[in-house]
């Protein structure tokens, strides 16, 4: 009951990459880089275990960015041909690589990382992959012509990857889809179909993480435009409830999402964000317990997984450690009270 988990990403140590920054370049190279990634992943696995996190991740220590980490070995992408592109409906602009030919996997992207991570812990293991729609919103298309076609092409590759990772002992495969809170019509038209293709044939637990973004300025400023209530979930949750995905996330900590929207997911497990990733203030266990209690007014405890709103990667390391500890301790308090 009330198994805890995180959205996935955790800060990289300053010796591995520039801290508190997304897309930060590696500070090591060659074999030293590979051992450094393993050292960082081991640190965060141990930190999660000490904090009482039940479903752990590698903290995404093996990848520079949650999307580009998967794309880096995919054929059909020209990394030298940069295209200026608006991300999340022009919330911010980035020079991104361009798809110039049919995409295909030359090999498994994350298998070696999963083998390493699986050997480090006896707890349930979750691996995150970028969702097809979010990939399409983070890379330029110079080949397929329609975003839905590009998404389905990547869904095929994600499915190949996911099956291999599940066979290595992964308990949960989570697809990250922050774009689902932006392109609401596309979610219903083809976004969920792409998720189904990406997770087809998997025997492990499947999850989709949908949030309002990392705690970076572009996202914080965007949230200020959303009004007194954030109701994007209301439009997509009914379709997600009818989907084959097992777990759905929502952002709840210090957000303006009406918690009653959880009732639209009556047939799913819910990863409910009870840790704010847009603040460096570390929650108390009592605050986390109260947030879990508020969620329990709308979802039964058997279906609730206390989680972080989003990834903790842009935060200082000590803040992230503190928030993990608060998550674990707050959930423990909640179990005593409501179990």
Tab-separated table of N, CA and C in Angstrom, residues 4 59 72 142 162 212 220 284 289 293 309 313 327:
chain	number	residue	atom	x	y	z
A	4	UNK	N	6.028	4.069	-2.801
A	4	UNK	CA	6.601	5.331	-3.245
A	4	UNK	C	7.494	5.127	-4.464
A	59	UNK	N	17.956	7.166	-11.627
A	59	UNK	CA	18.096	8.618	-11.589
A	59	UNK	C	18.417	9.238	-12.929
A	72	UNK	N	20.206	8.935	-28.894
A	72	UNK	CA	21.610	9.108	-29.271
A	72	UNK	C	22.158	7.996	-30.169
A	142	UNK	N	12.409	15.926	-40.597
A	142	UNK	CA	12.726	16.272	-41.977
A	142	UNK	C	12.490	15.118	-42.919
A	162	UNK	N	11.715	-1.619	-24.986
A	162	UNK	CA	11.010	-1.952	-23.754
A	162	UNK	C	10.965	-3.457	-23.524
A	212	UNK	N	3.493	19.053	-15.575
A	212	UNK	CA	3.585	20.412	-16.099
A	212	UNK	C	5.043	20.853	-16.235
A	220	UNK	N	7.753	27.444	-15.129
A	220	UNK	CA	7.149	28.222	-14.047
A	220	UNK	C	6.371	29.408	-14.608
A	284	UNK	N	8.331	18.704	4.764
A	284	UNK	CA	8.396	17.892	5.974
A	284	UNK	C	7.609	16.607	5.726
A	289	UNK	N	2.538	13.697	4.205
A	289	UNK	CA	1.412	12.905	4.710
A	289	UNK	C	0.090	13.615	4.435
A	293	UNK	N	-3.019	12.374	2.231
A	293	UNK	CA	-4.363	12.338	2.790
A	293	UNK	C	-5.377	13.039	1.921
A	309	UNK	N	6.327	15.335	-8.387
A	309	UNK	CA	5.588	15.950	-9.495
A	309	UNK	C	6.239	15.652	-10.834
A	313	UNK	N	16.005	16.566	-11.426
A	313	UNK	CA	17.328	16.820	-12.004
A	313	UNK	C	17.824	18.257	-11.862
A	327	UNK	N	9.633	12.223	1.119
A	327	UNK	CA	8.666	11.368	0.433
A	327	UNK	C	8.534	10.030	1.154
